């Protein structure tokens, strides 16, 4: 049985960010987590998930 | 008696099962260098993963000290006790109960330089939607949020909690 951990790109939240804009950062984090998870689920089917992930890694979709 | 079993025996058993699964699985990691770089710089972080991916994540942590945000429910108490086996501290609260107090406690933990671990959609969901608390925490502390996920080749999901909690079965 194989397992794959994937750490994504860190997301920094500017201290000046208004509370109104915080939801946008939340959407970015959700997109990032969903994108990583979808890619990890594809990669885990391969015999070498790490190599598969690195070969097929794509940037997260824009909002 | 049942409560005693749940709170005393179940956490140890669950921690042993998670450790055993970790030892018997062929594990791979992608992106670990991102976390290692932050740690080399002495930068504490907020680690975030979806509630439905939490089972094997205690084994992924690469740092020295972290506290996890866990709900005040009875399930939360069991999870907190399981996490203690892996060396994690627990801060109890969620968006639905004890959230304000939990955020204040997390800020205190963060200011002491410890990492913070959260499920941004948990525990009541909606699944895979980020609650504002984690972003607020990042804004106030200046810590980066590092997304983390896990996948495994064999799995079953149980209809527990806000979504199908991720279970790994041989």
mmCIF file of C-alpha atoms in Angstrom:
data_model
loop_
_atom_site.group_PDB
_atom_site.id
_atom_site.type_symbol
_atom_site.label_atom_id
_atom_site.label_comp_id
_atom_site.label_asym_id
_atom_site.label_seq_id
_atom_site.Cartn_x
_atom_site.Cartn_y
_atom_site.Cartn_z
ATOM 1 C CA UNK A 1 0.000 0.000 0.000
ATOM 2 C CA UNK A 2 1.309 3.424 -0.959
ATOM 3 C CA UNK A 3 0.885 6.792 0.675
ATOM 4 C CA UNK A 4 1.778 10.244 -0.553
ATOM 5 C CA UNK A 5 2.149 13.455 1.426
ATOM 6 C CA UNK A 6 2.156 16.687 -0.536
ATOM 7 C CA UNK A 7 3.202 20.022 0.946
ATOM 8 C CA UNK A 8 2.022 23.016 -1.025
ATOM 9 C CA UNK A 9 3.311 26.498 -1.593
ATOM 10 C CA UNK A 10 3.075 28.626 1.575
ATOM 11 C CA UNK A 11 0.385 31.303 1.586
ATOM 12 C CA UNK A 12 1.266 34.575 3.311
ATOM 13 C CA UNK A 13 -1.501 36.878 4.473
ATOM 14 C CA UNK A 14 -0.585 40.528 4.574
ATOM 15 C CA UNK A 15 -1.114 42.140 7.989
ATOM 16 C CA UNK A 16 -2.780 45.080 6.226
ATOM 17 C CA UNK A 17 -5.376 42.814 4.629
ATOM 18 C CA UNK A 18 -8.833 44.010 5.564
ATOM 19 C CA UNK A 19 -11.306 41.611 7.118
ATOM 20 C CA UNK A 20 -13.463 42.035 3.999
ATOM 21 C CA UNK A 21 -10.637 40.734 1.841
ATOM 22 C CA UNK A 22 -9.920 37.784 4.088
ATOM 23 C CA UNK A 23 -12.479 35.634 2.270
ATOM 24 C CA UNK A 24 -10.399 35.953 -0.905
ATOM 25 C CA UNK A 25 -7.418 34.494 0.914
ATOM 26 C CA UNK A 26 -9.676 31.712 2.157
ATOM 27 C CA UNK A 27 -10.692 30.926 -1.404
ATOM 28 C CA UNK A 28 -7.045 30.851 -2.454
ATOM 29 C CA UNK A 29 -6.227 28.392 0.314
ATOM 30 C CA UNK A 30 -9.226 26.204 -0.606
ATOM 31 C CA UNK A 31 -8.183 26.198 -4.277
ATOM 32 C CA UNK A 32 -4.638 25.302 -3.325
ATOM 33 C CA UNK A 33 -5.709 22.434 -1.061
ATOM 34 C CA UNK A 34 -8.182 21.060 -3.605
ATOM 35 C CA UNK A 35 -5.648 21.254 -6.406
ATOM 36 C CA UNK A 36 -2.945 19.490 -4.372
ATOM 37 C CA UNK A 37 -5.389 16.801 -3.284
ATOM 38 C CA UNK A 38 -6.587 16.134 -6.837
ATOM 39 C CA UNK A 39 -2.999 15.848 -8.059
ATOM 40 C CA UNK A 40 -2.046 13.582 -5.144
ATOM 41 C CA UNK A 41 -5.022 11.311 -5.891
ATOM 42 C CA UNK A 42 -3.890 10.988 -9.521
ATOM 43 C CA UNK A 43 -0.280 10.361 -8.576
ATOM 44 C CA UNK A 44 -1.004 7.677 -5.989
ATOM 45 C CA UNK A 45 -2.342 5.368 -8.714
ATOM 46 C CA UNK A 46 1.085 5.277 -10.310
ATOM 47 C CA UNK A 47 3.788 2.827 -9.294
ATOM 48 C CA UNK A 48 6.033 5.743 -8.310
ATOM 49 C CA UNK A 49 3.712 8.458 -6.979
ATOM 50 C CA UNK A 50 6.456 10.979 -6.193
ATOM 51 C CA UNK A 51 7.935 10.867 -9.673
ATOM 52 C CA UNK A 52 4.479 10.884 -11.242
ATOM 53 C CA UNK A 53 3.500 13.929 -9.198
ATOM 54 C CA UNK A 54 6.654 15.817 -10.104
ATOM 55 C CA UNK A 55 6.270 14.973 -13.813
ATOM 56 C CA UNK A 56 2.627 16.043 -13.936
ATOM 57 C CA UNK A 57 2.601 18.852 -11.394
ATOM 58 C CA UNK A 58 0.584 21.806 -12.621
ATOM 59 C CA UNK A 59 0.011 25.264 -11.268
ATOM 60 C CA UNK A 60 -3.196 25.791 -9.373
ATOM 61 C CA UNK A 61 -6.014 27.322 -11.403
ATOM 62 C CA UNK A 62 -6.570 31.054 -11.111
ATOM 63 C CA UNK A 63 -9.708 32.292 -9.386
ATOM 64 C CA UNK B 1 -17.459 1.926 31.064
ATOM 65 C CA UNK B 2 -17.992 2.757 27.385
ATOM 66 C CA UNK B 3 -16.752 6.294 27.942
ATOM 67 C CA UNK B 4 -13.713 4.995 29.796
ATOM 68 C CA UNK B 5 -12.945 2.689 26.847
ATOM 69 C CA UNK B 6 -13.371 5.514 24.369
ATOM 70 C CA UNK B 7 -11.208 7.958 26.262
ATOM 71 C CA UNK B 8 -8.573 5.639 27.711
ATOM 72 C CA UNK B 9 -8.165 2.681 25.400
ATOM 73 C CA UNK B 10 -9.283 3.966 22.011
ATOM 74 C CA UNK B 11 -6.713 6.805 21.717
ATOM 75 C CA UNK B 12 -3.765 4.490 22.445
ATOM 76 C CA UNK B 13 -5.135 1.889 20.067
ATOM 77 C CA UNK B 14 -5.777 4.416 17.316
ATOM 78 C CA UNK B 15 -2.302 5.908 17.688
ATOM 79 C CA UNK B 16 -0.791 2.417 17.461
ATOM 80 C CA UNK B 17 -2.810 1.655 14.326
ATOM 81 C CA UNK B 18 -1.769 4.917 12.682
ATOM 82 C CA UNK B 19 1.887 4.236 13.530
ATOM 83 C CA UNK B 20 1.630 0.690 12.232
ATOM 84 C CA UNK B 21 -0.012 1.832 9.012
ATOM 85 C CA UNK B 22 2.748 4.374 8.578
ATOM 86 C CA UNK B 23 5.392 1.694 8.980
ATOM 87 C CA UNK B 24 3.756 -0.745 6.597
ATOM 88 C CA UNK B 25 2.934 1.762 3.854
ATOM 89 C CA UNK B 26 5.376 2.830 1.170
ATOM 90 C CA UNK B 27 5.350 6.561 1.906
ATOM 91 C CA UNK B 28 6.472 9.326 -0.394
ATOM 92 C CA UNK B 29 6.635 13.064 0.142
ATOM 93 C CA UNK B 30 6.510 15.939 -2.309
ATOM 94 C CA UNK B 31 7.263 19.531 -1.414
ATOM 95 C CA UNK B 32 8.925 18.793 1.914
ATOM 96 C CA UNK B 33 11.763 21.140 0.977
ATOM 97 C CA UNK B 34 9.316 24.067 1.255
ATOM 98 C CA UNK B 35 8.676 23.284 4.893
ATOM 99 C CA UNK B 36 12.308 22.500 5.602
ATOM 100 C CA UNK B 37 13.316 25.911 4.229
ATOM 101 C CA UNK B 38 10.874 27.682 6.546
ATOM 102 C CA UNK B 39 12.164 25.670 9.483
ATOM 103 C CA UNK B 40 15.779 26.418 8.643
ATOM 104 C CA UNK B 41 14.847 30.105 8.736
ATOM 105 C CA UNK B 42 13.232 29.625 12.139
ATOM 106 C CA UNK B 43 9.864 30.579 10.680
ATOM 107 C CA UNK B 44 6.918 29.010 12.528
ATOM 108 C CA UNK B 45 3.966 28.118 10.330
ATOM 109 C CA UNK B 46 0.311 27.245 10.213
ATOM 110 C CA UNK B 47 -0.163 23.828 8.659
ATOM 111 C CA UNK B 48 -3.558 23.363 7.038
ATOM 112 C CA UNK B 49 -5.222 20.230 5.676
ATOM 113 C CA UNK B 50 -8.786 19.250 4.940
ATOM 114 C CA UNK B 51 -10.662 17.531 7.720
ATOM 115 C CA UNK B 52 -11.238 14.493 5.516
ATOM 116 C CA UNK B 53 -7.494 13.891 5.117
ATOM 117 C CA UNK B 54 -6.473 13.901 8.720
ATOM 118 C CA UNK B 55 -5.918 10.246 9.553
ATOM 119 C CA UNK B 56 -2.272 9.837 8.521
ATOM 120 C CA UNK B 57 -1.197 13.440 8.905
ATOM 121 C CA UNK B 58 0.324 13.121 12.391
ATOM 122 C CA UNK B 59 3.161 11.235 10.709
ATOM 123 C CA UNK B 60 3.862 14.016 8.227
ATOM 124 C CA UNK B 61 4.934 16.692 10.698
ATOM 125 C CA UNK B 62 8.601 17.621 10.325
ATOM 126 C CA UNK B 63 9.004 20.248 13.038
ATOM 127 C CA UNK B 64 9.796 20.260 16.742
ATOM 128 C CA UNK B 65 6.650 21.503 18.408
ATOM 129 C CA UNK B 66 3.091 22.063 17.266
ATOM 130 C CA UNK B 67 -0.373 22.506 18.669
ATOM 131 C CA UNK B 68 -3.494 21.360 16.864
ATOM 132 C CA UNK B 69 -6.850 23.098 16.869
ATOM 133 C CA UNK B 70 -9.396 20.448 17.886
ATOM 134 C CA UNK B 71 -13.102 20.873 18.595
ATOM 135 C CA UNK B 72 -14.534 20.706 22.095
ATOM 136 C CA UNK B 73 -16.779 17.753 21.194
ATOM 137 C CA UNK B 74 -16.334 14.264 22.608
ATOM 138 C CA UNK B 75 -14.839 13.121 19.296
ATOM 139 C CA UNK B 76 -12.485 16.071 19.654
ATOM 140 C CA UNK B 77 -11.406 14.803 23.053
ATOM 141 C CA UNK B 78 -10.566 11.413 21.554
ATOM 142 C CA UNK B 79 -8.638 13.054 18.710
ATOM 143 C CA UNK B 80 -6.765 15.280 21.184
ATOM 144 C CA UNK B 81 -5.707 12.205 23.145
ATOM 145 C CA UNK B 82 -4.595 10.431 19.963
ATOM 146 C CA UNK B 83 -2.562 13.479 18.957
ATOM 147 C CA UNK B 84 -0.905 13.570 22.377
ATOM 148 C CA UNK B 85 0.634 10.174 21.559
ATOM 149 C CA UNK B 86 2.394 11.856 18.629
ATOM 150 C CA UNK B 87 3.669 14.719 20.770
ATOM 151 C CA UNK B 88 1.178 17.380 19.674
ATOM 152 C CA UNK B 89 -0.448 19.862 21.992
ATOM 153 C CA UNK B 90 -4.159 20.577 21.654
ATOM 154 C CA UNK B 91 -6.037 23.851 21.594
ATOM 155 C CA UNK B 92 -9.719 23.159 21.983
ATOM 156 C CA UNK B 93 -12.393 25.061 20.109
ATOM 157 C CA UNK B 94 -13.971 25.543 16.705
ATOM 158 C CA UNK B 95 -15.972 28.076 14.730
ATOM 159 C CA UNK B 96 -19.160 26.701 16.301
ATOM 160 C CA UNK B 97 -18.003 26.448 19.932
ATOM 161 C CA UNK B 98 -15.193 28.114 21.836
ATOM 162 C CA UNK B 99 -13.754 29.694 18.695
ATOM 163 C CA UNK B 100 -12.762 33.045 20.179
ATOM 164 C CA UNK B 101 -11.019 31.481 23.133
ATOM 165 C CA UNK B 102 -9.285 28.979 20.840
ATOM 166 C CA UNK B 103 -7.984 31.731 18.564
ATOM 167 C CA UNK B 104 -6.588 33.610 21.572
ATOM 168 C CA UNK B 105 -4.941 30.428 22.806
ATOM 169 C CA UNK B 106 -3.525 29.712 19.338
ATOM 170 C CA UNK B 107 -2.116 33.229 19.162
ATOM 171 C CA UNK B 108 -0.382 32.641 22.482
ATOM 172 C CA UNK B 109 1.032 29.332 21.245
ATOM 173 C CA UNK B 110 2.153 30.941 17.990
ATOM 174 C CA UNK B 111 3.854 33.834 19.757
ATOM 175 C CA UNK B 112 5.891 31.293 21.698
ATOM 176 C CA UNK B 113 7.239 30.153 18.324
ATOM 177 C CA UNK B 114 5.319 26.887 18.012
ATOM 178 C CA UNK B 115 3.734 25.702 14.806
ATOM 179 C CA UNK B 116 -0.032 25.579 14.600
ATOM 180 C CA UNK B 117 -2.016 22.860 12.834
ATOM 181 C CA UNK B 118 -5.594 23.398 11.682
ATOM 182 C CA UNK B 119 -8.286 21.826 9.556
ATOM 183 C CA UNK B 120 -9.679 24.977 7.942
ATOM 184 C CA UNK B 121 -13.009 23.307 7.136
ATOM 185 C CA UNK B 122 -13.525 21.394 10.343
ATOM 186 C CA UNK B 123 -15.109 20.017 12.290
ATOM 187 C CA UNK B 124 -18.624 20.819 11.092
ATOM 188 C CA UNK B 125 -17.887 22.061 7.646
ATOM 189 C CA UNK B 126 -18.995 22.776 5.071
ATOM 190 C CA UNK B 127 -16.374 20.344 3.788
ATOM 191 C CA UNK B 128 -13.515 21.806 1.772
ATOM 192 C CA UNK B 129 -14.500 25.404 2.494
ATOM 193 C CA UNK B 130 -12.075 27.533 4.469
ATOM 194 C CA UNK B 131 -13.390 29.234 7.607
ATOM 195 C CA UNK B 132 -12.084 32.721 8.305
ATOM 196 C CA UNK B 133 -10.268 31.819 11.525
ATOM 197 C CA UNK B 134 -7.184 30.348 9.896
ATOM 198 C CA UNK B 135 -6.738 33.360 7.625
ATOM 199 C CA UNK B 136 -7.188 35.717 10.563
ATOM 200 C CA UNK B 137 -4.565 33.754 12.471
ATOM 201 C CA UNK B 138 -2.110 34.061 9.578
ATOM 202 C CA UNK B 139 -2.805 37.788 9.273
ATOM 203 C CA UNK B 140 -2.237 38.473 12.960
ATOM 204 C CA UNK B 141 0.800 36.222 13.480
ATOM 205 C CA UNK B 142 2.490 36.823 10.130
ATOM 206 C CA UNK B 143 2.976 33.061 9.851
ATOM 207 C CA UNK B 144 2.578 31.452 6.428
ATOM 208 C CA UNK B 145 -0.182 28.898 5.918
ATOM 209 C CA UNK B 146 1.337 25.745 4.478
ATOM 210 C CA UNK B 147 -1.192 23.480 2.739
ATOM 211 C CA UNK B 148 -0.737 19.753 3.236
ATOM 212 C CA UNK B 149 -2.604 16.809 1.801
ATOM 213 C CA UNK B 150 -2.398 13.044 1.794
ATOM 214 C CA UNK B 151 -3.462 10.313 -0.611
ATOM 215 C CA UNK B 152 -3.174 6.552 -0.378
ATOM 216 C CA UNK B 153 -3.622 3.746 -2.861
ATOM 217 C CA UNK B 154 -6.247 1.851 -0.859
ATOM 218 C CA UNK B 155 -8.889 3.569 1.147
ATOM 219 C CA UNK B 156 -12.402 3.493 2.456
ATOM 220 C CA UNK B 157 -14.392 6.427 3.713
ATOM 221 C CA UNK B 158 -16.739 6.361 6.659
ATOM 222 C CA UNK B 159 -19.759 8.662 6.886
ATOM 223 C CA UNK B 160 -18.513 10.313 10.070
ATOM 224 C CA UNK B 161 -18.353 14.040 10.648
ATOM 225 C CA UNK B 162 -18.740 16.738 8.034
ATOM 226 C CA UNK B 163 -17.542 14.618 5.194
ATOM 227 C CA UNK B 164 -16.306 11.146 4.570
ATOM 228 C CA UNK B 165 -13.426 10.865 6.950
ATOM 229 C CA UNK B 166 -10.468 9.380 5.211
ATOM 230 C CA UNK B 167 -9.678 5.876 6.356
ATOM 231 C CA UNK B 168 -6.875 3.736 5.097
ATOM 232 C CA UNK B 169 -7.425 0.038 4.999
ATOM 233 C CA UNK B 170 -5.190 -2.701 3.748
#
